[in-house]
N, CA, C, O and CB atoms as a CASP TS submission, in Angstrom:
PFRMAT TS
TARGET T0000
AUTHOR 0000-0000-0000
METHOD Language model
MODEL 1
PARENT N/A
ATOM      1  N   MET     1     272.690 366.755 141.345  1.00  0.00           N
ATOM      2  CA  MET     1     272.954 367.187 139.996  1.00  0.00           C
ATOM      3  C   MET     1     272.120 368.436 139.729  1.00  0.00           C
ATOM      4  O   MET     1     270.922 368.469 140.011  1.00  0.00           O
ATOM      5  CB  MET     1     272.641 366.060 138.972  1.00  0.00           C
ATOM      6  N   ILE     2     272.758 369.443 139.192  1.00  0.00           N
ATOM      7  CA  ILE     2     272.081 370.678 138.817  1.00  0.00           C
ATOM      8  C   ILE     2     272.228 370.818 137.312  1.00  0.00           C
ATOM      9  O   ILE     2     273.342 370.834 136.789  1.00  0.00           O
ATOM     10  CB  ILE     2     272.670 371.929 139.579  1.00  0.00           C
ATOM     11  N   ARG     3     271.084 370.922 136.608  1.00  0.00           N
ATOM     12  CA  ARG     3     271.192 371.020 135.147  1.00  0.00           C
ATOM     13  C   ARG     3     270.065 371.848 134.557  1.00  0.00           C
ATOM     14  O   ARG     3     268.981 371.965 135.128  1.00  0.00           O
ATOM     15  CB  ARG     3     271.191 369.634 134.521  1.00  0.00           C
ATOM     16  N   GLY     4     270.352 372.411 133.408  1.00  0.00           N
ATOM     17  CA  GLY     4     269.373 373.196 132.685  1.00  0.00           C
ATOM     18  C   GLY     4     268.419 372.309 131.896  1.00  0.00           C
ATOM     19  O   GLY     4     268.659 371.118 131.696  1.00  0.00           O
ATOM     20  N   PHE     5     267.327 372.933 131.456  1.00  0.00           N
ATOM     21  CA  PHE     5     266.343 372.235 130.634  1.00  0.00           C
ATOM     22  C   PHE     5     265.715 373.255 129.700  1.00  0.00           C
ATOM     23  O   PHE     5     265.135 374.242 130.155  1.00  0.00           O
ATOM     24  CB  PHE     5     265.254 371.522 131.513  1.00  0.00           C
ATOM     25  N   GLN     6     265.825 373.028 128.412  1.00  0.00           N
ATOM     26  CA  GLN     6     265.280 373.908 127.382  1.00  0.00           C
ATOM     27  C   GLN     6     265.649 375.370 127.626  1.00  0.00           C
ATOM     28  O   GLN     6     264.801 376.258 127.545  1.00  0.00           O
ATOM     29  CB  GLN     6     263.767 373.762 127.318  1.00  0.00           C
ATOM     30  N   GLY     7     266.917 375.603 127.924  1.00  0.00           N
ATOM     31  CA  GLY     7     267.421 376.954 128.113  1.00  0.00           C
ATOM     32  C   GLY     7     267.182 377.566 129.482  1.00  0.00           C
ATOM     33  O   GLY     7     267.607 378.693 129.734  1.00  0.00           O
ATOM     34  N   LYS     8     266.510 376.845 130.370  1.00  0.00           N
ATOM     35  CA  LYS     8     266.245 377.345 131.724  1.00  0.00           C
ATOM     36  C   LYS     8     267.219 376.661 132.677  1.00  0.00           C
ATOM     37  O   LYS     8     267.283 375.434 132.747  1.00  0.00           O
ATOM     38  CB  LYS     8     264.751 377.084 132.155  1.00  0.00           C
ATOM     39  N   VAL     9     267.981 377.482 133.412  1.00  0.00           N
ATOM     40  CA  VAL     9     269.038 376.969 134.280  1.00  0.00           C
ATOM     41  C   VAL     9     268.731 377.335 135.726  1.00  0.00           C
ATOM     42  O   VAL     9     268.368 378.480 135.996  1.00  0.00           O
ATOM     43  CB  VAL     9     270.422 377.526 133.859  1.00  0.00           C
ATOM     44  N   PRO    10     268.864 376.391 136.673  1.00  0.00           N
ATOM     45  CA  PRO    10     268.626 376.712 138.090  1.00  0.00           C
ATOM     46  C   PRO    10     269.543 377.829 138.582  1.00  0.00           C
ATOM     47  O   PRO    10     270.688 377.952 138.148  1.00  0.00           O
ATOM     48  CB  PRO    10     268.824 375.466 138.954  1.00  0.00           C
ATOM     49  N   LYS    11     269.012 378.638 139.497  1.00  0.00           N
ATOM     50  CA  LYS    11     269.780 379.674 140.177  1.00  0.00           C
ATOM     51  C   LYS    11     269.864 379.275 141.642  1.00  0.00           C
ATOM     52  O   LYS    11     268.849 379.183 142.332  1.00  0.00           O
ATOM     53  CB  LYS    11     269.128 381.100 140.001  1.00  0.00           C
ATOM     54  N   VAL    12     271.081 379.040 142.106  1.00  0.00           N
ATOM     55  CA  VAL    12     271.295 378.569 143.474  1.00  0.00           C
ATOM     56  C   VAL    12     272.142 379.600 144.211  1.00  0.00           C
ATOM     57  O   VAL    12     273.239 379.937 143.767  1.00  0.00           O
ATOM     58  CB  VAL    12     271.982 377.161 143.493  1.00  0.00           C
ATOM     59  N   ALA    13     271.636 380.102 145.338  1.00  0.00           N
ATOM     60  CA  ALA    13     272.386 381.067 146.136  1.00  0.00           C
ATOM     61  C   ALA    13     273.708 380.452 146.585  1.00  0.00           C
ATOM     62  O   ALA    13     273.789 379.246 146.818  1.00  0.00           O
ATOM     63  CB  ALA    13     271.559 381.528 147.359  1.00  0.00           C
ATOM     64  N   GLU    14     274.731 381.275 146.705  1.00  0.00           N
ATOM     65  CA  GLU    14     276.053 380.784 147.112  1.00  0.00           C
ATOM     66  C   GLU    14     276.033 380.126 148.480  1.00  0.00           C
ATOM     67  O   GLU    14     276.831 379.227 148.745  1.00  0.00           O
ATOM     68  CB  GLU    14     277.050 381.918 147.117  1.00  0.00           C
ATOM     69  N   THR    15     275.135 380.560 149.348  1.00  0.00           N
ATOM     70  CA  THR    15     275.074 380.001 150.704  1.00  0.00           C
ATOM     71  C   THR    15     274.172 378.780 150.802  1.00  0.00           C
ATOM     72  O   THR    15     274.071 378.176 151.870  1.00  0.00           O
ATOM     73  CB  THR    15     274.593 381.053 151.671  1.00  0.00           C
ATOM     74  N   ALA    16     273.523 378.409 149.720  1.00  0.00           N
ATOM     75  CA  ALA    16     272.639 377.230 149.717  1.00  0.00           C
ATOM     76  C   ALA    16     273.468 375.960 149.544  1.00  0.00           C
ATOM     77  O   ALA    16     274.577 375.989 149.010  1.00  0.00           O
ATOM     78  CB  ALA    16     271.572 377.337 148.583  1.00  0.00           C
ATOM     79  N   PHE    17     272.903 374.843 150.011  1.00  0.00           N
ATOM     80  CA  PHE    17     273.532 373.533 149.862  1.00  0.00           C
ATOM     81  C   PHE    17     272.656 372.674 148.971  1.00  0.00           C
ATOM     82  O   PHE    17     271.456 372.546 149.215  1.00  0.00           O
ATOM     83  CB  PHE    17     273.757 372.850 151.243  1.00  0.00           C
ATOM     84  N   VAL    18     273.250 372.081 147.934  1.00  0.00           N
ATOM     85  CA  VAL    18     272.551 371.107 147.098  1.00  0.00           C
ATOM     86  C   VAL    18     273.400 369.842 147.096  1.00  0.00           C
ATOM     87  O   VAL    18     274.532 369.840 146.612  1.00  0.00           O
ATOM     88  CB  VAL    18     272.310 371.652 145.627  1.00  0.00           C
ATOM     89  N   SER    19     272.840 368.770 147.641  1.00  0.00           N
ATOM     90  CA  SER    19     273.548 367.495 147.693  1.00  0.00           C
ATOM     91  C   SER    19     273.866 367.005 146.290  1.00  0.00           C
ATOM     92  O   SER    19     273.090 367.212 145.357  1.00  0.00           O
ATOM     93  CB  SER    19     272.720 366.446 148.448  1.00  0.00           C
ATOM     94  N   GLU    20     275.016 366.352 146.149  1.00  0.00           N
ATOM     95  CA  GLU    20     275.377 365.760 144.858  1.00  0.00           C
ATOM     96  C   GLU    20     274.434 364.610 144.507  1.00  0.00           C
ATOM     97  O   GLU    20     274.414 364.156 143.363  1.00  0.00           O
ATOM     98  CB  GLU    20     276.834 365.262 144.882  1.00  0.00           C
ATOM     99  N   ALA    21     273.655 364.136 145.480  1.00  0.00           N
ATOM    100  CA  ALA    21     272.689 363.061 145.240  1.00  0.00           C
ATOM    101  C   ALA    21     271.271 363.598 145.030  1.00  0.00           C
ATOM    102  O   ALA    21     270.316 362.823 144.986  1.00  0.00           O
ATOM    103  CB  ALA    21     272.701 362.080 146.409  1.00  0.00           C
ATOM    104  N   ALA    22     271.129 364.922 144.900  1.00  0.00           N
ATOM    105  CA  ALA    22     269.829 365.533 144.605  1.00  0.00           C
ATOM    106  C   ALA    22     269.778 365.868 143.117  1.00  0.00           C
ATOM    107  O   ALA    22     270.809 365.882 142.445  1.00  0.00           O
ATOM    108  CB  ALA    22     269.590 366.818 145.478  1.00  0.00           C
ATOM    109  N   TYR    23     268.567 366.139 142.599  1.00  0.00           N
ATOM    110  CA  TYR    23     268.373 366.470 141.188  1.00  0.00           C
ATOM    111  C   TYR    23     267.578 367.765 141.108  1.00  0.00           C
ATOM    112  O   TYR    23     266.403 367.801 141.476  1.00  0.00           O
ATOM    113  CB  TYR    23     267.645 365.313 140.423  1.00  0.00           C
ATOM    114  N   VAL    24     268.215 368.825 140.627  1.00  0.00           N
ATOM    115  CA  VAL    24     267.578 370.128 140.475  1.00  0.00           C
ATOM    116  C   VAL    24     267.681 370.495 139.006  1.00  0.00           C
ATOM    117  O   VAL    24     268.783 370.609 138.468  1.00  0.00           O
ATOM    118  CB  VAL    24     268.242 371.224 141.397  1.00  0.00           C
ATOM    119  N   VAL    25     266.533 370.683 138.349  1.00  0.00           N
ATOM    120  CA  VAL    25     266.548 370.883 136.903  1.00  0.00           C
ATOM    121  C   VAL    25     265.574 371.982 136.485  1.00  0.00           C
ATOM    122  O   VAL    25     264.485 372.108 137.045  1.00  0.00           O
ATOM    123  CB  VAL    25     266.205 369.579 136.184  1.00  0.00           C
ATOM    124  N   GLY    26     265.975 372.766 135.506  1.00  0.00           N
ATOM    125  CA  GLY    26     265.083 373.746 134.889  1.00  0.00           C
ATOM    126  C   GLY    26     265.003 375.059 135.634  1.00  0.00           C
ATOM    127  O   GLY    26     265.977 375.505 136.239  1.00  0.00           O
ATOM    128  N   GLU    27     263.828 375.677 135.587  1.00  0.00           N
ATOM    129  CA  GLU    27     263.617 377.009 136.148  1.00  0.00           C
ATOM    130  C   GLU    27     263.338 376.914 137.651  1.00  0.00           C
ATOM    131  O   GLU    27     262.195 376.979 138.102  1.00  0.00           O
ATOM    132  CB  GLU    27     262.450 377.721 135.427  1.00  0.00           C
ATOM    133  N   VAL    28     264.425 376.759 138.404  1.00  0.00           N
ATOM    134  CA  VAL    28     264.358 376.602 139.858  1.00  0.00           C
ATOM    135  C   VAL    28     265.251 377.659 140.481  1.00  0.00           C
ATOM    136  O   VAL    28     266.363 377.898 140.012  1.00  0.00           O
ATOM    137  CB  VAL    28     264.792 375.159 140.307  1.00  0.00           C
ATOM    138  N   GLU    29     264.762 378.292 141.539  1.00  0.00           N
ATOM    139  CA  GLU    29     265.557 379.247 142.296  1.00  0.00           C
ATOM    140  C   GLU    29     265.651 378.746 143.734  1.00  0.00           C
ATOM    141  O   GLU    29     264.633 378.487 144.375  1.00  0.00           O
ATOM    142  CB  GLU    29     264.937 380.685 142.233  1.00  0.00           C
ATOM    143  N   VAL    30     266.876 378.613 144.236  1.00  0.00           N
ATOM    144  CA  VAL    30     267.108 378.147 145.609  1.00  0.00           C
ATOM    145  C   VAL    30     267.681 379.317 146.402  1.00  0.00           C
ATOM    146  O   VAL    30     268.741 379.845 146.067  1.00  0.00           O
ATOM    147  CB  VAL    30     268.082 376.898 145.646  1.00  0.00           C
ATOM    148  N   GLY    31     266.969 379.719 147.460  1.00  0.00           N
ATOM    149  CA  GLY    31     267.348 380.899 148.236  1.00  0.00           C
ATOM    150  C   GLY    31     268.496 380.671 149.197  1.00  0.00           C
ATOM    151  O   GLY    31     268.970 379.551 149.387  1.00  0.00           O
ATOM    152  N   GLU    32     268.926 381.763 149.794  1.00  0.00           N
ATOM    153  CA  GLU    32     270.055 381.764 150.715  1.00  0.00           C
ATOM    154  C   GLU    32     269.841 380.814 151.891  1.00  0.00           C
ATOM    155  O   GLU    32     268.744 380.720 152.442  1.00  0.00           O
ATOM    156  CB  GLU    32     270.301 383.167 151.229  1.00  0.00           C
ATOM    157  N   PHE    33     270.896 380.123 152.255  1.00  0.00           N
ATOM    158  CA  PHE    33     270.949 379.233 153.415  1.00  0.00           C
ATOM    159  C   PHE    33     269.936 378.087 153.364  1.00  0.00           C
ATOM    160  O   PHE    33     269.612 377.503 154.398  1.00  0.00           O
ATOM    161  CB  PHE    33     270.725 380.031 154.662  1.00  0.00           C
ATOM    162  N   SER    34     269.438 377.762 152.177  1.00  0.00           N
ATOM    163  CA  SER    34     268.511 376.642 152.009  1.00  0.00           C
ATOM    164  C   SER    34     269.285 375.376 151.682  1.00  0.00           C
ATOM    165  O   SER    34     270.459 375.433 151.316  1.00  0.00           O
ATOM    166  CB  SER    34     267.477 376.944 150.901  1.00  0.00           C
ATOM    167  N   GLY    35     268.622 374.230 151.816  1.00  0.00           N
ATOM    168  CA  GLY    35     269.274 372.961 151.519  1.00  0.00           C
ATOM    169  C   GLY    35     268.386 372.035 150.710  1.00  0.00           C
ATOM    170  O   GLY    35     267.187 371.925 150.966  1.00  0.00           O
ATOM    171  N   ILE    36     268.978 371.376 149.740  1.00  0.00           N
ATOM    172  CA  ILE    36     268.301 370.344 148.959  1.00  0.00           C
ATOM    173  C   ILE    36     269.066 369.053 149.270  1.00  0.00           C
ATOM    174  O   ILE    36     270.229 368.919 148.888  1.00  0.00           O
ATOM    175  CB  ILE    36     268.276 370.682 147.376  1.00  0.00           C
ATOM    176  N   TRP    37     268.439 368.126 149.943  1.00  0.00           N
ATOM    177  CA  TRP    37     269.123 366.978 150.539  1.00  0.00           C
ATOM    178  C   TRP    37     269.077 365.734 149.649  1.00  0.00           C
ATOM    179  O   TRP    37     268.350 365.717 148.656  1.00  0.00           O
ATOM    180  CB  TRP    37     268.510 366.660 151.885  1.00  0.00           C
ATOM    181  N   PRO    38     269.846 364.690 149.992  1.00  0.00           N
ATOM    182  CA  PRO    38     269.994 363.517 149.113  1.00  0.00           C
ATOM    183  C   PRO    38     268.661 362.900 148.688  1.00  0.00           C
ATOM    184  O   PRO    38     267.752 362.723 149.498  1.00  0.00           O
ATOM    185  CB  PRO    38     270.824 362.464 149.808  1.00  0.00           C
ATOM    186  N   GLY    39     268.573 362.586 147.421  1.00  0.00           N
ATOM    187  CA  GLY    39     267.395 361.934 146.860  1.00  0.00           C
ATOM    188  C   GLY    39     266.273 362.886 146.495  1.00  0.00           C
ATOM    189  O   GLY    39     265.299 362.479 145.861  1.00  0.00           O
ATOM    190  N   ALA    40     266.392 364.150 146.886  1.00  0.00           N
ATOM    191  CA  ALA    40     265.339 365.124 146.565  1.00  0.00           C
ATOM    192  C   ALA    40     265.379 365.459 145.077  1.00  0.00           C
ATOM    193  O   ALA    40     266.444 365.494 144.459  1.00  0.00           O
ATOM    194  CB  ALA    40     265.501 366.417 147.416  1.00  0.00           C
ATOM    195  N   VAL    41     264.199 365.704 144.518  1.00  0.00           N
ATOM    196  CA  VAL    41     264.061 366.082 143.113  1.00  0.00           C
ATOM    197  C   VAL    41     263.248 367.366 143.058  1.00  0.00           C
ATOM    198  O   VAL    41     262.140 367.430 143.590  1.00  0.00           O
ATOM    199  CB  VAL    41     263.383 364.941 142.269  1.00  0.00           C
ATOM    200  N   VAL    42     263.802 368.392 142.411  1.00  0.00           N
ATOM    201  CA  VAL    42     263.082 369.650 142.201  1.00  0.00           C
ATOM    202  C   VAL    42     263.086 369.897 140.705  1.00  0.00           C
ATOM    203  O   VAL    42     264.116 370.239 140.124  1.00  0.00           O
ATOM    204  CB  VAL    42     263.737 370.859 142.998  1.00  0.00           C
ATOM    205  N   ARG    43     261.912 369.719 140.078  1.00  0.00           N
ATOM    206  CA  ARG    43     261.810 369.775 138.618  1.00  0.00           C
ATOM    207  C   ARG    43     261.037 371.001 138.175  1.00  0.00           C
ATOM    208  O   ARG    43     259.810 371.054 138.257  1.00  0.00           O
ATOM    209  CB  ARG    43     261.142 368.513 138.076  1.00  0.00           C
ATOM    210  N   GLY    44     261.789 371.986 137.702  1.00  0.00           N
ATOM    211  CA  GLY    44     261.187 373.187 137.134  1.00  0.00           C
ATOM    212  C   GLY    44     261.203 373.104 135.624  1.00  0.00           C
ATOM    213  O   GLY    44     261.620 374.044 134.946  1.00  0.00           O
ATOM    214  N   ASP    45     260.748 371.978 135.096  1.00  0.00           N
ATOM    215  CA  ASP    45     260.795 371.777 133.646  1.00  0.00           C
ATOM    216  C   ASP    45     259.596 372.371 132.923  1.00  0.00           C
ATOM    217  O   ASP    45     259.696 372.677 131.735  1.00  0.00           O
ATOM    218  CB  ASP    45     260.883 370.309 133.337  1.00  0.00           C
ATOM    219  N   PHE    46     258.462 372.545 133.602  1.00  0.00           N
ATOM    220  CA  PHE    46     257.278 373.115 132.965  1.00  0.00           C
ATOM    221  C   PHE    46     256.859 374.444 133.573  1.00  0.00           C
ATOM    222  O   PHE    46     256.231 375.259 132.897  1.00  0.00           O
ATOM    223  CB  PHE    46     256.137 372.144 133.052  1.00  0.00           C
ATOM    224  N   ALA    47     257.195 374.677 134.837  1.00  0.00           N
ATOM    225  CA  ALA    47     256.835 375.921 135.511  1.00  0.00           C
ATOM    226  C   ALA    47     257.931 376.269 136.522  1.00  0.00           C
ATOM    227  O   ALA    47     258.685 375.400 136.961  1.00  0.00           O
ATOM    228  CB  ALA    47     255.442 375.797 136.213  1.00  0.00           C
ATOM    229  N   ARG    48     258.004 377.531 136.877  1.00  0.00           N
ATOM    230  CA  ARG    48     259.022 378.036 137.800  1.00  0.00           C
ATOM    231  C   ARG    48     258.754 377.559 139.226  1.00  0.00           C
ATOM    232  O   ARG    48     257.609 377.537 139.678  1.00  0.00           O
ATOM    233  CB  ARG    48     259.069 379.573 137.756  1.00  0.00           C
ATOM    234  N   ILE    49     259.825 377.176 139.930  1.00  0.00           N
ATOM    235  CA  ILE    49     259.742 376.779 141.334  1.00  0.00           C
ATOM    236  C   ILE    49     260.721 377.649 142.112  1.00  0.00           C
ATOM    237  O   ILE    49     261.886 377.776 141.735  1.00  0.00           O
ATOM    238  CB  ILE    49     260.056 375.244 141.526  1.00  0.00           C
ATOM    239  N   VAL    50     260.241 378.249 143.205  1.00  0.00           N
ATOM    240  CA  VAL    50     261.088 379.081 144.049  1.00  0.00           C
ATOM    241  C   VAL    50     261.145 378.468 145.447  1.00  0.00           C
ATOM    242  O   VAL    50     260.120 378.284 146.104  1.00  0.00           O
ATOM    243  CB  VAL    50     260.560 380.548 144.104  1.00  0.00           C
ATOM    244  N   ILE    51     262.356 378.157 145.883  1.00  0.00           N
ATOM    245  CA  ILE    51     262.600 377.671 147.244  1.00  0.00           C
ATOM    246  C   ILE    51     263.145 378.881 148.001  1.00  0.00           C
ATOM    247  O   ILE    51     264.214 379.389 147.663  1.00  0.00           O
ATOM    248  CB  ILE    51     263.617 376.417 147.282  1.00  0.00           C
ATOM    249  N   GLY    52     262.430 379.341 149.009  1.00  0.00           N
ATOM    250  CA  GLY    52     262.815 380.563 149.713  1.00  0.00           C
ATOM    251  C   GLY    52     264.021 380.401 150.615  1.00  0.00           C
ATOM    252  O   GLY    52     264.615 379.326 150.692  1.00  0.00           O
ATOM    253  N   LYS    53     264.379 381.484 151.301  1.00  0.00           N
ATOM    254  CA  LYS    53     265.498 381.491 152.247  1.00  0.00           C
ATOM    255  C   LYS    53     265.240 380.523 153.395  1.00  0.00           C
ATOM    256  O   LYS    53     264.098 380.327 153.810  1.00  0.00           O
ATOM    257  CB  LYS    53     265.735 382.909 152.793  1.00  0.00           C
ATOM    258  N   TYR    54     266.303 379.925 153.899  1.00  0.00           N
ATOM    259  CA  TYR    54     266.277 379.075 155.089  1.00  0.00           C
ATOM    260  C   TYR    54     265.268 377.921 154.984  1.00  0.00           C
ATOM    261  O   TYR    54     264.636 377.558 155.975  1.00  0.00           O
ATOM    262  CB  TYR    54     265.956 379.916 156.305  1.00  0.00           C
ATOM    263  N   THR    55     265.122 377.359 153.810  1.00  0.00           N
ATOM    264  CA  THR    55     264.178 376.259 153.573  1.00  0.00           C
ATOM    265  C   THR    55     264.938 374.979 153.288  1.00  0.00           C
ATOM    266  O   THR    55     265.919 374.988 152.544  1.00  0.00           O
ATOM    267  CB  THR    55     263.224 376.588 152.400  1.00  0.00           C
ATOM    268  N   ASN    56     264.491 373.874 153.876  1.00  0.00           N
ATOM    269  CA  ASN    56     265.089 372.572 153.601  1.00  0.00           C
ATOM    270  C   ASN    56     264.120 371.704 152.820  1.00  0.00           C
ATOM    271  O   ASN    56     262.966 371.536 153.216  1.00  0.00           O
ATOM    272  CB  ASN    56     265.500 371.873 154.906  1.00  0.00           C
ATOM    273  N   ILE    57     264.588 371.157 151.715  1.00  0.00           N
ATOM    274  CA  ILE    57     263.847 370.152 150.971  1.00  0.00           C
ATOM    275  C   ILE    57     264.511 368.841 151.371  1.00  0.00           C
ATOM    276  O   ILE    57     265.630 368.546 150.952  1.00  0.00           O
ATOM    277  CB  ILE    57     263.869 370.405 149.377  1.00  0.00           C
ATOM    278  N   GLU    58     263.820 368.070 152.172  1.00  0.00           N
ATOM    279  CA  GLU    58     264.422 366.912 152.826  1.00  0.00           C
ATOM    280  C   GLU    58     264.560 365.706 151.898  1.00  0.00           C
ATOM    281  O   GLU    58     264.046 365.691 150.779  1.00  0.00           O
ATOM    282  CB  GLU    58     263.603 366.527 154.029  1.00  0.00           C
ATOM    283  N   ASP    59     265.262 364.710 152.395  1.00  0.00           N
ATOM    284  CA  ASP    59     265.598 363.495 151.661  1.00  0.00           C
ATOM    285  C   ASP    59     264.385 362.898 150.937  1.00  0.00           C
ATOM    286  O   ASP    59     263.311 362.742 151.520  1.00  0.00           O
ATOM    287  CB  ASP    59     266.188 362.466 152.612  1.00  0.00           C
ATOM    288  N   ASN    60     264.580 362.573 149.667  1.00  0.00           N
ATOM    289  CA  ASN    60     263.610 361.850 148.819  1.00  0.00           C
ATOM    290  C   ASN    60     262.310 362.592 148.559  1.00  0.00           C
ATOM    291  O   ASN    60     261.325 361.969 148.162  1.00  0.00           O
ATOM    292  CB  ASN    60     263.287 360.542 149.444  1.00  0.00           C
ATOM    293  N   CYS    61     262.275 363.889 148.770  1.00  0.00           N
ATOM    294  CA  CYS    61     261.096 364.707 148.485  1.00  0.00           C
ATOM    295  C   CYS    61     261.068 365.022 146.986  1.00  0.00           C
ATOM    296  O   CYS    61     262.119 365.201 146.371  1.00  0.00           O
ATOM    297  CB  CYS    61     261.103 366.027 149.336  1.00  0.00           C
ATOM    298  N   VAL    62     259.875 365.089 146.402  1.00  0.00           N
ATOM    299  CA  VAL    62     259.739 365.469 144.991  1.00  0.00           C
ATOM    300  C   VAL    62     258.888 366.740 144.916  1.00  0.00           C
ATOM    301  O   VAL    62     257.790 366.810 145.469  1.00  0.00           O
ATOM    302  CB  VAL    62     259.095 364.303 144.142  1.00  0.00           C
ATOM    303  N   ILE    63     259.430 367.743 144.212  1.00  0.00           N
ATOM    304  CA  ILE    63     258.684 368.980 143.977  1.00  0.00           C
ATOM    305  C   ILE    63     258.625 369.182 142.477  1.00  0.00           C
ATOM    306  O   ILE    63     259.654 369.244 141.804  1.00  0.00           O
ATOM    307  CB  ILE    63     259.345 370.218 144.701  1.00  0.00           C
ATOM    308  N   HIS    64     257.406 369.285 141.956  1.00  0.00           N
ATOM    309  CA  HIS    64     257.201 369.445 140.522  1.00  0.00           C
ATOM    310  C   HIS    64     255.929 370.248 140.308  1.00  0.00           C
ATOM    311  O   HIS    64     254.960 370.099 141.052  1.00  0.00           O
ATOM    312  CB  HIS    64     257.121 368.064 139.801  1.00  0.00           C
ATOM    313  N   CYS    65     255.934 371.088 139.304  1.00  0.00           N
ATOM    314  CA  CYS    65     254.764 371.895 138.994  1.00  0.00           C
ATOM    315  C   CYS    65     254.495 371.804 137.499  1.00  0.00           C
ATOM    316  O   CYS    65     255.385 372.040 136.682  1.00  0.00           O
ATOM    317  CB  CYS    65     254.965 373.373 139.439  1.00  0.00           C
ATOM    318  N   ALA    66     253.290 371.470 137.157  1.00  0.00           N
ATOM    319  CA  ALA    66     252.910 371.414 135.747  1.00  0.00           C
ATOM    320  C   ALA    66     252.162 372.687 135.398  1.00  0.00           C
ATOM    321  O   ALA    66     251.442 373.241 136.229  1.00  0.00           O
ATOM    322  CB  ALA    66     252.042 370.157 135.440  1.00  0.00           C
ATOM    323  N   SER    67     252.333 373.146 134.173  1.00  0.00           N
ATOM    324  CA  SER    67     251.654 374.375 133.748  1.00  0.00           C
ATOM    325  C   SER    67     250.211 374.100 133.419  1.00  0.00           C
ATOM    326  O   SER    67     249.478 375.015 133.042  1.00  0.00           O
ATOM    327  CB  SER    67     252.352 374.994 132.542  1.00  0.00           C
TER
END
Protein backbone atom coordinates (compact mmCIF):
# COMPACT_ATOMS: atom_id res chain seq x y z
CA MET A 1 0.00 0.00 0.00
CA ILE A 2 1.32 3.42 -0.95
CA ARG A 3 -0.35 6.38 0.73
CA GLY A 4 0.14 9.98 1.66
CA PHE A 5 0.27 11.41 5.17
CA GLN A 6 -0.44 15.03 6.08
CA GLY A 7 0.05 16.16 2.49
CA LYS A 8 3.29 14.21 1.96
CA VAL A 9 3.05 11.57 -0.77
CA PRO A 10 5.66 8.87 -1.57
CA LYS A 11 7.60 9.22 -4.82
CA VAL A 12 8.31 5.85 -6.41
CA ALA A 13 10.46 5.50 -9.54
CA GLU A 14 8.69 3.81 -12.45
CA THR A 15 11.28 1.03 -12.46
CA ALA A 16 10.93 0.34 -8.72
CA PHE A 17 8.83 -2.52 -7.32
CA VAL A 18 6.58 -2.08 -4.28
CA SER A 19 4.75 -5.21 -3.16
CA GLU A 20 1.01 -4.87 -2.61
CA ALA A 21 1.74 -6.39 0.83
CA ALA A 22 4.20 -3.61 1.77
CA TYR A 23 3.30 -0.28 3.46
CA VAL A 24 4.95 2.91 2.20
CA VAL A 25 3.61 6.12 3.72
CA GLY A 26 4.48 9.81 3.84
CA GLU A 27 7.64 11.53 2.66
CA VAL A 28 9.41 8.53 1.11
CA GLU A 29 11.41 8.42 -2.10
CA VAL A 30 12.10 5.03 -3.73
CA GLY A 31 14.87 5.08 -6.35
CA GLU A 32 15.18 3.37 -9.70
CA PHE A 33 15.25 -0.44 -9.81
CA SER A 34 14.71 -0.72 -6.04
CA GLY A 35 12.30 -3.10 -4.34
CA ILE A 36 10.09 -2.93 -1.27
CA TRP A 37 9.11 -6.52 -0.48
CA PRO A 38 6.12 -8.13 1.31
CA GLY A 39 5.58 -7.09 4.91
CA ALA A 40 8.07 -4.23 4.73
CA VAL A 41 7.05 -0.91 6.28
CA VAL A 42 8.65 2.41 5.28
CA ARG A 43 7.17 5.24 7.34
CA GLY A 44 8.10 8.76 6.35
CA ASP A 45 5.47 10.27 8.60
CA PHE A 46 7.80 12.45 10.70
CA ALA A 47 10.96 12.74 8.59
CA ARG A 48 12.02 12.14 4.98
CA ILE A 49 13.31 8.68 3.99
CA VAL A 50 15.25 8.10 0.77
CA ILE A 51 15.75 4.60 -0.61
CA GLY A 52 18.50 4.85 -3.24
CA LYS A 53 18.88 3.15 -6.63
CA TYR A 54 19.17 -0.65 -6.77
CA THR A 55 18.25 -1.08 -3.08
CA ASN A 56 16.07 -3.85 -1.66
CA ILE A 57 14.07 -3.44 1.52
CA GLU A 58 13.49 -7.08 2.33
CA ASP A 59 10.49 -8.91 3.79
CA ASN A 60 9.16 -7.65 7.16
CA CYS A 61 11.77 -4.88 7.52
CA VAL A 62 10.68 -1.65 9.26
CA ILE A 63 12.23 1.71 8.38
CA HIS A 64 11.12 4.74 10.36
CA CYS A 65 12.73 8.03 11.30
CA ALA A 66 11.56 10.35 14.03
CA SER A 67 12.35 14.05 13.94
